[in-house]
Amino acid sequence: MTTALRQTRAEITRVRRSGSIRTVVVSSVLAAVAAVLFCLALSTGAFQIPIAGVLDTLLGQGTRRDTFVIMDVRLPRVLVALLAGAAFGLSGALFQSLVHNPLASPDVIGVTMGASAAAVTCTVVLGVVGAAVSAGAFAGALATAALIYLLAWRRGVSGYRLVLVGIGVGAVLSSIVSYLMSRADVTSAQQALVWLTGSLNARSYEHVWPLLTGVAVLLPAALLLARGLRVLGFGDETARGLGARVETLRLSILVTGVALAAFATAAAGPVPFVAFVAGPIARRLVGERTLALIPAALVGAVVMVASDLVAQRLLGDRALPVGVVTGAVGAPFLLWQLASANREGRGG
């Protein structure tokens, strides 16, 4: 018995070490891809700047023109894309791991729709713009998440109940958005529509700093909660037997995931499907049994920056909002995930 136990422990240790090495390798590759895309986004545009010139400018040695184009015009946009993509990706991974459902993400269960409803209300009804809209979107996401959690509570919150309640709340909020858009004047409706699509246009450092602060606080919090997330994966009863405070832990993970989505949505708008696709892609790269939180954040950053490059540079003279590209990629991915869940009997 002792020999068998030792062999089992050795096998578990070997698998964990192998998974950790694979996670580090995948994360390193994704970080390198993100760095390349970062430099390309700063280099390309109406004014082409060589990569060497980009690096010189970032080090404070660029020309006056390059410094203005990169530091004042392009860098805020690219930073928002990187940070918002990472926040969306990490948020989606937290939701999907908590609920044990690859279809669960902030944009699917209504959290970003709450941000959208609040932003449209600020734009159409209150007539405010800029930072006030972002603040309203942030508050709307948090309020919607609280409502979903309360409606899903039945002596605890089960994964599928949370998803179904979230989809229902999202449908109601979508109707509210449609009603407000139908009552708005042309100018306000156009402003709201661009925001609803998810856009990085006219992003400045006033969008970067709140998002950077949120990610800097919430990323370590998510990593600290990773162990509890693994414990919850054994089931509520087992988790309680191991001494975990199940509902407190679940609520902490939900709050962290919602806050990440809220910061990202406030900065970039409700960019669709980034949170949805990042987790499954990351888990396929590092292994289905891993949480893949850091890889999911990096996948989200890569998807966001790459989609913005495609929207700005590769679709002709007219630039598109980044949400158009992520929606075009994410919708087929959603259909594929639904088909896979049905085949494997995980559709609920």
CSV table of C-alpha atoms in Angstrom, one decimal:
chain,number,residue,atom,x,y,z
A,1,MET,CA,0.0,0.0,0.0
A,2,THR,CA,2.8,2.3,0.9
A,3,THR,CA,4.6,1.7,-2.3
A,4,ALA,CA,1.5,2.3,-4.4
A,5,LEU,CA,0.8,5.5,-2.5
A,6,ARG,CA,4.3,6.7,-3.2
A,7,GLN,CA,4.0,5.9,-6.8
A,8,THR,CA,0.7,7.8,-7.0
A,9,ARG,CA,2.2,10.8,-5.3
A,10,ALA,CA,5.2,10.7,-7.7
A,11,GLU,CA,2.9,10.5,-10.7
A,12,ILE,CA,0.9,13.5,-9.5
A,13,THR,CA,4.1,15.5,-8.9
A,14,ARG,CA,5.4,14.6,-12.3
A,15,VAL,CA,2.1,15.6,-14.0
A,16,ARG,CA,2.1,18.9,-12.0
A,17,ARG,CA,5.7,19.7,-12.9
A,18,SER,CA,5.1,18.8,-16.6
A,19,GLY,CA,2.0,21.1,-16.6
A,20,SER,CA,3.9,23.9,-15.0
A,21,ILE,CA,6.7,23.7,-17.5
A,22,ARG,CA,4.2,23.7,-20.4
A,23,THR,CA,2.4,26.7,-18.9
A,24,VAL,CA,5.7,28.6,-18.6
A,25,VAL,CA,6.7,27.8,-22.2
A,26,VAL,CA,3.2,28.7,-23.6
A,27,SER,CA,3.1,31.9,-21.6
A,28,SER,CA,6.6,32.9,-22.8
A,29,VAL,CA,5.6,32.3,-26.4
A,30,LEU,CA,2.3,34.3,-26.0
A,31,ALA,CA,4.2,37.1,-24.3
A,32,ALA,CA,6.7,37.2,-27.2
A,33,VAL,CA,3.8,37.3,-29.7
A,34,ALA,CA,2.1,40.1,-27.7
A,35,ALA,CA,5.4,42.1,-27.7
A,36,VAL,CA,5.7,41.7,-31.5
A,37,LEU,CA,2.2,42.9,-32.1
A,38,PHE,CA,2.8,45.8,-29.7
A,39,CYS,CA,5.7,47.0,-31.8
A,40,LEU,CA,3.8,46.4,-35.1
A,41,ALA,CA,0.9,48.5,-33.8
A,42,LEU,CA,3.2,51.3,-32.9
A,43,SER,CA,5.1,51.1,-36.2
A,44,THR,CA,2.3,50.9,-38.7
A,45,GLY,CA,-0.2,53.5,-39.8
A,46,ALA,CA,-0.4,56.7,-41.8
A,47,PHE,CA,3.1,57.4,-40.7
A,48,GLN,CA,5.3,54.3,-41.0
A,49,ILE,CA,8.0,54.2,-38.4
A,50,PRO,CA,10.7,51.5,-38.4
A,51,ILE,CA,10.8,49.1,-35.5
A,52,ALA,CA,14.2,50.5,-34.6
A,53,GLY,CA,12.6,54.0,-34.5
A,54,VAL,CA,9.8,52.6,-32.2
A,55,LEU,CA,12.3,51.2,-29.8
A,56,ASP,CA,14.4,54.4,-29.8
A,57,THR,CA,11.3,56.5,-29.1
A,58,LEU,CA,10.2,54.2,-26.2
A,59,LEU,CA,13.7,54.7,-24.8
A,60,GLY,CA,13.4,58.5,-25.1
A,61,GLN,CA,15.7,58.9,-28.0
A,62,GLY,CA,13.3,59.3,-30.9
A,63,THR,CA,12.7,62.3,-33.2
A,64,ARG,CA,10.1,64.9,-32.3
A,65,ARG,CA,7.7,63.6,-34.9
A,66,ASP,CA,8.1,60.0,-33.9
A,67,THR,CA,7.7,60.9,-30.2
A,68,PHE,CA,4.4,62.7,-30.9
A,69,VAL,CA,3.0,59.9,-33.2
A,70,ILE,CA,4.0,57.0,-30.9
A,71,MET,CA,3.8,58.5,-27.4
A,72,ASP,CA,0.8,60.7,-27.8
A,73,VAL,CA,-1.3,59.1,-30.5
A,74,ARG,CA,-0.6,55.3,-30.8
A,75,LEU,CA,0.7,54.2,-27.4
A,76,PRO,CA,-2.5,54.9,-25.4
A,77,ARG,CA,-4.6,53.0,-27.9
A,78,VAL,CA,-2.2,50.0,-27.9
A,79,LEU,CA,-1.9,50.0,-24.1
A,80,VAL,CA,-5.7,50.0,-23.7
A,81,ALA,CA,-5.9,47.1,-26.2
A,82,LEU,CA,-3.3,45.1,-24.3
A,83,LEU,CA,-4.6,45.7,-20.8
A,84,ALA,CA,-8.3,45.4,-21.8
A,85,GLY,CA,-7.6,42.2,-23.7
A,86,ALA,CA,-5.8,40.8,-20.7
A,87,ALA,CA,-8.5,41.8,-18.3
A,88,PHE,CA,-11.2,40.3,-20.5
A,89,GLY,CA,-9.2,37.1,-21.0
A,90,LEU,CA,-8.6,36.6,-17.3
A,91,SER,CA,-12.2,37.5,-16.4
A,92,GLY,CA,-13.5,34.9,-18.9
A,93,ALA,CA,-11.1,32.2,-17.5
A,94,LEU,CA,-12.3,32.9,-14.0
A,95,PHE,CA,-15.9,32.6,-14.9
A,96,GLN,CA,-15.5,29.5,-17.0
A,97,SER,CA,-13.4,27.7,-14.3
A,98,LEU,CA,-15.8,28.7,-11.5
A,99,VAL,CA,-18.9,27.6,-13.4
A,100,HIS,CA,-17.2,24.6,-15.1
A,101,ASN,CA,-18.8,25.7,-18.4
A,102,PRO,CA,-16.8,26.9,-21.4
A,103,LEU,CA,-19.9,29.0,-22.5
A,104,ALA,CA,-19.7,31.2,-19.4
A,105,SER,CA,-18.1,34.6,-19.8
A,106,PRO,CA,-19.0,38.2,-18.9
A,107,ASP,CA,-20.3,39.0,-22.3
A,108,VAL,CA,-22.5,35.8,-22.5
A,109,ILE,CA,-24.1,36.0,-19.0
A,110,GLY,CA,-25.0,39.7,-19.2
A,111,VAL,CA,-22.3,41.6,-17.2
A,112,THR,CA,-21.0,43.6,-20.2
A,113,MET,CA,-24.6,44.2,-21.3
A,114,GLY,CA,-25.2,45.8,-17.9
A,115,ALA,CA,-22.2,48.1,-18.7
A,116,SER,CA,-23.7,48.8,-22.1
A,117,ALA,CA,-27.1,49.7,-20.7
A,118,ALA,CA,-25.5,52.1,-18.3
A,119,ALA,CA,-23.3,53.7,-20.9
A,120,VAL,CA,-26.2,54.2,-23.3
A,121,THR,CA,-28.2,55.7,-20.5
A,122,CYS,CA,-25.4,58.1,-19.8
A,123,THR,CA,-25.0,59.0,-23.5
A,124,VAL,CA,-28.7,59.2,-24.6
A,125,VAL,CA,-30.6,60.2,-21.5
A,126,LEU,CA,-28.1,62.2,-19.5
A,127,GLY,CA,-26.1,63.6,-22.4
A,128,VAL,CA,-22.7,63.0,-20.9
A,129,VAL,CA,-19.5,61.9,-22.8
A,130,GLY,CA,-16.0,60.8,-22.1
A,131,ALA,CA,-15.0,59.7,-18.6
A,132,ALA,CA,-18.5,59.9,-17.3
A,133,VAL,CA,-19.6,57.2,-19.7
A,134,SER,CA,-16.8,55.0,-18.7
A,135,ALA,CA,-17.6,55.5,-15.0
A,136,GLY,CA,-21.3,54.7,-15.7
A,137,ALA,CA,-20.3,51.5,-17.6
A,138,PHE,CA,-18.2,50.4,-14.7
A,139,ALA,CA,-21.0,50.9,-12.2
A,140,GLY,CA,-23.5,49.3,-14.5
A,141,ALA,CA,-21.4,46.1,-14.8
A,142,LEU,CA,-21.0,45.8,-11.0
A,143,ALA,CA,-24.7,46.5,-10.4
A,144,THR,CA,-25.8,43.9,-13.0
A,145,ALA,CA,-23.4,41.3,-11.6
A,146,ALA,CA,-24.9,41.9,-8.1
A,147,LEU,CA,-28.4,41.5,-9.5
A,148,ILE,CA,-27.5,38.3,-11.3
A,149,TYR,CA,-26.0,36.8,-8.2
A,150,LEU,CA,-29.0,37.7,-6.0
A,151,LEU,CA,-31.4,36.2,-8.5
A,152,ALA,CA,-29.4,33.1,-8.8
A,153,TRP,CA,-29.1,32.5,-5.1
A,154,ARG,CA,-30.9,29.5,-3.7
A,155,ARG,CA,-29.0,28.5,-0.6
A,156,GLY,CA,-25.9,29.0,-2.7
A,157,VAL,CA,-25.2,29.6,-6.4
A,158,SER,CA,-24.9,26.8,-8.9
A,159,GLY,CA,-23.1,27.3,-12.1
A,160,TYR,CA,-25.9,26.6,-14.6
A,161,ARG,CA,-28.4,28.7,-12.6
A,162,LEU,CA,-25.9,31.6,-12.7
A,163,VAL,CA,-25.5,31.3,-16.5
A,164,LEU,CA,-29.3,31.0,-17.2
A,165,VAL,CA,-30.1,33.9,-14.9
A,166,GLY,CA,-27.4,36.0,-16.5
A,167,ILE,CA,-28.6,35.3,-20.0
A,168,GLY,CA,-32.1,36.3,-18.9
A,169,VAL,CA,-31.0,39.5,-17.3
A,170,GLY,CA,-28.8,40.2,-20.4
A,171,ALA,CA,-31.9,39.8,-22.6
A,172,VAL,CA,-33.8,42.3,-20.6
A,173,LEU,CA,-31.0,44.8,-20.6
A,174,SER,CA,-30.6,44.3,-24.4
A,175,SER,CA,-34.3,45.3,-24.8
A,176,ILE,CA,-33.6,48.5,-22.7
A,177,VAL,CA,-30.7,49.4,-24.9
A,178,SER,CA,-32.8,48.9,-28.0
A,179,TYR,CA,-35.5,51.1,-26.6
A,180,LEU,CA,-33.1,53.9,-25.7
A,181,MET,CA,-31.5,53.8,-29.1
A,182,SER,CA,-34.8,54.0,-30.8
A,183,ARG,CA,-35.6,57.2,-28.8
A,184,ALA,CA,-32.3,58.9,-29.2
A,185,ASP,CA,-31.4,61.6,-31.7
A,186,VAL,CA,-29.0,60.8,-34.5
A,187,THR,CA,-25.8,62.2,-32.9
A,188,SER,CA,-26.3,60.5,-29.6
A,189,ALA,CA,-27.4,57.2,-31.2
A,190,GLN,CA,-24.2,57.3,-33.4
A,191,GLN,CA,-22.0,57.9,-30.4
A,192,ALA,CA,-23.7,55.1,-28.4
A,193,LEU,CA,-23.5,52.6,-31.4
A,194,VAL,CA,-19.8,53.1,-31.7
A,195,TRP,CA,-19.3,52.5,-28.0
A,196,LEU,CA,-21.6,49.4,-28.1
A,197,THR,CA,-19.6,47.8,-30.8
A,198,GLY,CA,-16.4,48.1,-28.8
A,199,SER,CA,-13.9,50.7,-30.1
A,200,LEU,CA,-10.4,51.8,-29.3
A,201,ASN,CA,-10.7,55.1,-31.2
A,202,ALA,CA,-9.6,58.3,-29.4
A,203,ARG,CA,-8.2,56.4,-26.5
A,204,SER,CA,-5.9,58.5,-24.3
A,205,TYR,CA,-4.0,58.1,-21.0
A,206,GLU,CA,-7.1,59.0,-19.1
A,207,HIS,CA,-8.4,55.5,-20.2
A,208,VAL,CA,-5.0,53.9,-19.6
A,209,TRP,CA,-4.4,54.8,-15.9
A,210,PRO,CA,-7.6,53.5,-14.4
A,211,LEU,CA,-7.4,50.3,-16.4
A,212,LEU,CA,-3.7,49.8,-15.5
A,213,THR,CA,-4.5,50.3,-11.8
A,214,GLY,CA,-7.4,47.9,-11.9
A,215,VAL,CA,-5.3,45.2,-13.7
A,216,ALA,CA,-2.4,45.7,-11.3
A,217,VAL,CA,-4.7,45.1,-8.3
A,218,LEU,CA,-6.9,42.4,-9.7
A,219,LEU,CA,-4.3,40.2,-11.4
A,220,PRO,CA,-2.5,39.3,-8.2
A,221,ALA,CA,-5.9,38.8,-6.5
A,222,ALA,CA,-6.9,36.4,-9.2
A,223,LEU,CA,-3.7,34.4,-8.8
A,224,LEU,CA,-4.2,34.3,-5.0
A,225,LEU,CA,-7.7,32.9,-5.6
A,226,ALA,CA,-6.4,30.2,-8.0
A,227,ARG,CA,-5.9,27.7,-5.2
A,228,GLY,CA,-9.4,28.1,-4.0
A,229,LEU,CA,-10.7,27.8,-7.5
A,230,ARG,CA,-9.0,24.4,-7.8
A,231,VAL,CA,-10.6,23.3,-4.5
A,232,LEU,CA,-14.0,24.3,-5.8
A,233,GLY,CA,-13.4,22.1,-8.8
A,234,PHE,CA,-13.7,19.1,-6.6
A,235,GLY,CA,-17.3,20.0,-5.7
A,236,ASP,CA,-18.9,22.0,-2.9
A,237,GLU,CA,-19.1,19.1,-0.4
A,238,THR,CA,-15.4,18.1,-0.9
A,239,ALA,CA,-14.4,21.8,-0.7
A,240,ARG,CA,-16.2,22.2,2.6
A,241,GLY,CA,-14.5,19.0,3.8
A,242,LEU,CA,-11.2,20.6,3.0
A,243,GLY,CA,-12.0,23.6,5.1
A,244,ALA,CA,-13.0,26.0,2.3
A,245,ARG,CA,-15.7,28.6,2.9
A,246,VAL,CA,-17.4,27.8,-0.4
A,247,GLU,CA,-19.8,30.8,-0.8
A,248,THR,CA,-17.3,33.3,0.4
A,249,LEU,CA,-14.7,31.9,-2.0
A,250,ARG,CA,-17.1,31.8,-4.9
A,251,LEU,CA,-18.2,35.3,-4.2
A,252,SER,CA,-14.6,36.5,-4.1
A,253,ILE,CA,-13.9,34.9,-7.5
A,254,LEU,CA,-17.0,36.4,-9.0
A,255,VAL,CA,-16.2,39.9,-7.7
A,256,THR,CA,-12.7,39.7,-9.1
A,257,GLY,CA,-13.9,38.5,-12.5
A,258,VAL,CA,-16.7,41.1,-12.7
A,259,ALA,CA,-14.3,43.9,-11.7
A,260,LEU,CA,-11.8,42.9,-14.4
A,261,ALA,CA,-14.6,42.9,-17.0
A,262,ALA,CA,-15.9,46.2,-15.7
A,263,PHE,CA,-12.5,47.9,-15.9
A,264,ALA,CA,-12.0,46.5,-19.5
A,265,THR,CA,-15.5,47.5,-20.6
A,266,ALA,CA,-15.2,51.0,-19.2
A,267,ALA,CA,-12.0,51.6,-21.1
A,268,ALA,CA,-12.7,49.8,-24.4
A,269,GLY,CA,-16.4,49.2,-24.5
A,270,PRO,CA,-18.1,45.8,-24.6
A,271,VAL,CA,-15.7,44.2,-27.1
A,272,PRO,CA,-17.5,40.9,-27.9
A,273,PHE,CA,-16.1,37.4,-27.5
A,274,VAL,CA,-12.5,38.2,-26.2
A,275,ALA,CA,-13.4,37.0,-22.7
A,276,PHE,CA,-15.2,34.0,-24.3
A,277,VAL,CA,-12.5,32.7,-26.5
A,278,ALA,CA,-9.4,33.4,-24.4
A,279,GLY,CA,-9.9,30.7,-21.8
A,280,PRO,CA,-10.7,27.8,-24.1
A,281,ILE,CA,-7.7,28.7,-26.4
A,282,ALA,CA,-5.4,28.9,-23.4
A,283,ARG,CA,-6.5,25.6,-22.0
A,284,ARG,CA,-6.0,23.9,-25.3
A,285,LEU,CA,-2.5,25.2,-25.4
A,286,VAL,CA,-1.5,24.3,-21.8
A,287,GLY,CA,-3.8,21.3,-21.1
A,288,GLU,CA,-7.5,21.0,-20.3
A,289,ARG,CA,-7.0,20.3,-16.6
A,290,THR,CA,-5.2,23.5,-15.8
A,291,LEU,CA,-6.7,26.8,-14.9
A,292,ALA,CA,-4.5,28.7,-17.4
A,293,LEU,CA,-5.2,32.1,-15.9
A,294,ILE,CA,-2.0,33.8,-17.1
A,295,PRO,CA,-2.1,32.2,-20.5
A,296,ALA,CA,-5.8,33.2,-20.8
A,297,ALA,CA,-4.8,36.8,-20.0
A,298,LEU,CA,-2.1,36.7,-22.6
A,299,VAL,CA,-4.4,35.2,-25.2
A,300,GLY,CA,-6.9,38.0,-24.6
A,301,ALA,CA,-4.2,40.6,-25.0
A,302,VAL,CA,-3.0,39.0,-28.3
A,303,VAL,CA,-6.5,38.7,-29.7
A,304,MET,CA,-7.3,42.3,-28.8
A,305,VAL,CA,-4.2,43.8,-30.3
A,306,ALA,CA,-4.3,41.6,-33.4
A,307,SER,CA,-8.0,42.3,-34.0
A,308,ASP,CA,-7.3,46.1,-33.7
A,309,LEU,CA,-4.5,45.8,-36.2
A,310,VAL,CA,-6.8,44.0,-38.7
A,311,ALA,CA,-9.6,46.5,-38.1
A,312,GLN,CA,-7.2,49.5,-38.6
A,313,ARG,CA,-4.8,48.4,-41.3
A,314,LEU,CA,-5.9,45.4,-43.3
A,315,LEU,CA,-9.5,46.1,-44.3
A,316,GLY,CA,-9.0,49.0,-46.7
A,317,ASP,CA,-8.9,52.7,-46.1
A,318,ARG,CA,-11.8,52.8,-43.7
A,319,ALA,CA,-11.0,51.7,-40.2
A,320,LEU,CA,-13.5,49.6,-38.3
A,321,PRO,CA,-14.2,49.3,-34.5
A,322,VAL,CA,-12.2,46.4,-33.0
A,323,GLY,CA,-15.5,44.8,-31.9
A,324,VAL,CA,-16.4,44.2,-35.5
A,325,VAL,CA,-13.4,41.9,-36.0
A,326,THR,CA,-13.7,40.1,-32.6
A,327,GLY,CA,-17.4,39.5,-33.3
A,328,ALA,CA,-16.6,38.1,-36.7
A,329,VAL,CA,-14.1,35.7,-35.2
A,330,GLY,CA,-16.0,34.9,-31.9
A,331,ALA,CA,-19.4,34.1,-33.4
A,332,PRO,CA,-18.2,31.0,-35.3
A,333,PHE,CA,-16.2,30.0,-32.2
A,334,LEU,CA,-19.3,30.2,-30.1
A,335,LEU,CA,-21.2,27.9,-32.5
A,336,TRP,CA,-18.3,25.5,-32.4
A,337,GLN,CA,-18.3,25.5,-28.6
A,338,LEU,CA,-22.0,24.9,-28.5
A,339,ALA,CA,-21.7,21.9,-30.9
A,340,SER,CA,-18.8,20.5,-28.9
A,341,ALA,CA,-20.7,20.8,-25.6
A,342,ASN,CA,-23.7,19.1,-27.1
A,343,ARG,CA,-21.6,16.2,-28.4
A,344,GLU,CA,-19.8,15.7,-25.1
A,345,GLY,CA,-23.0,16.0,-23.1
A,346,ARG,CA,-22.0,19.2,-21.3
A,347,GLY,CA,-24.7,21.4,-22.6
A,348,GLY,CA,-26.6,21.4,-19.4
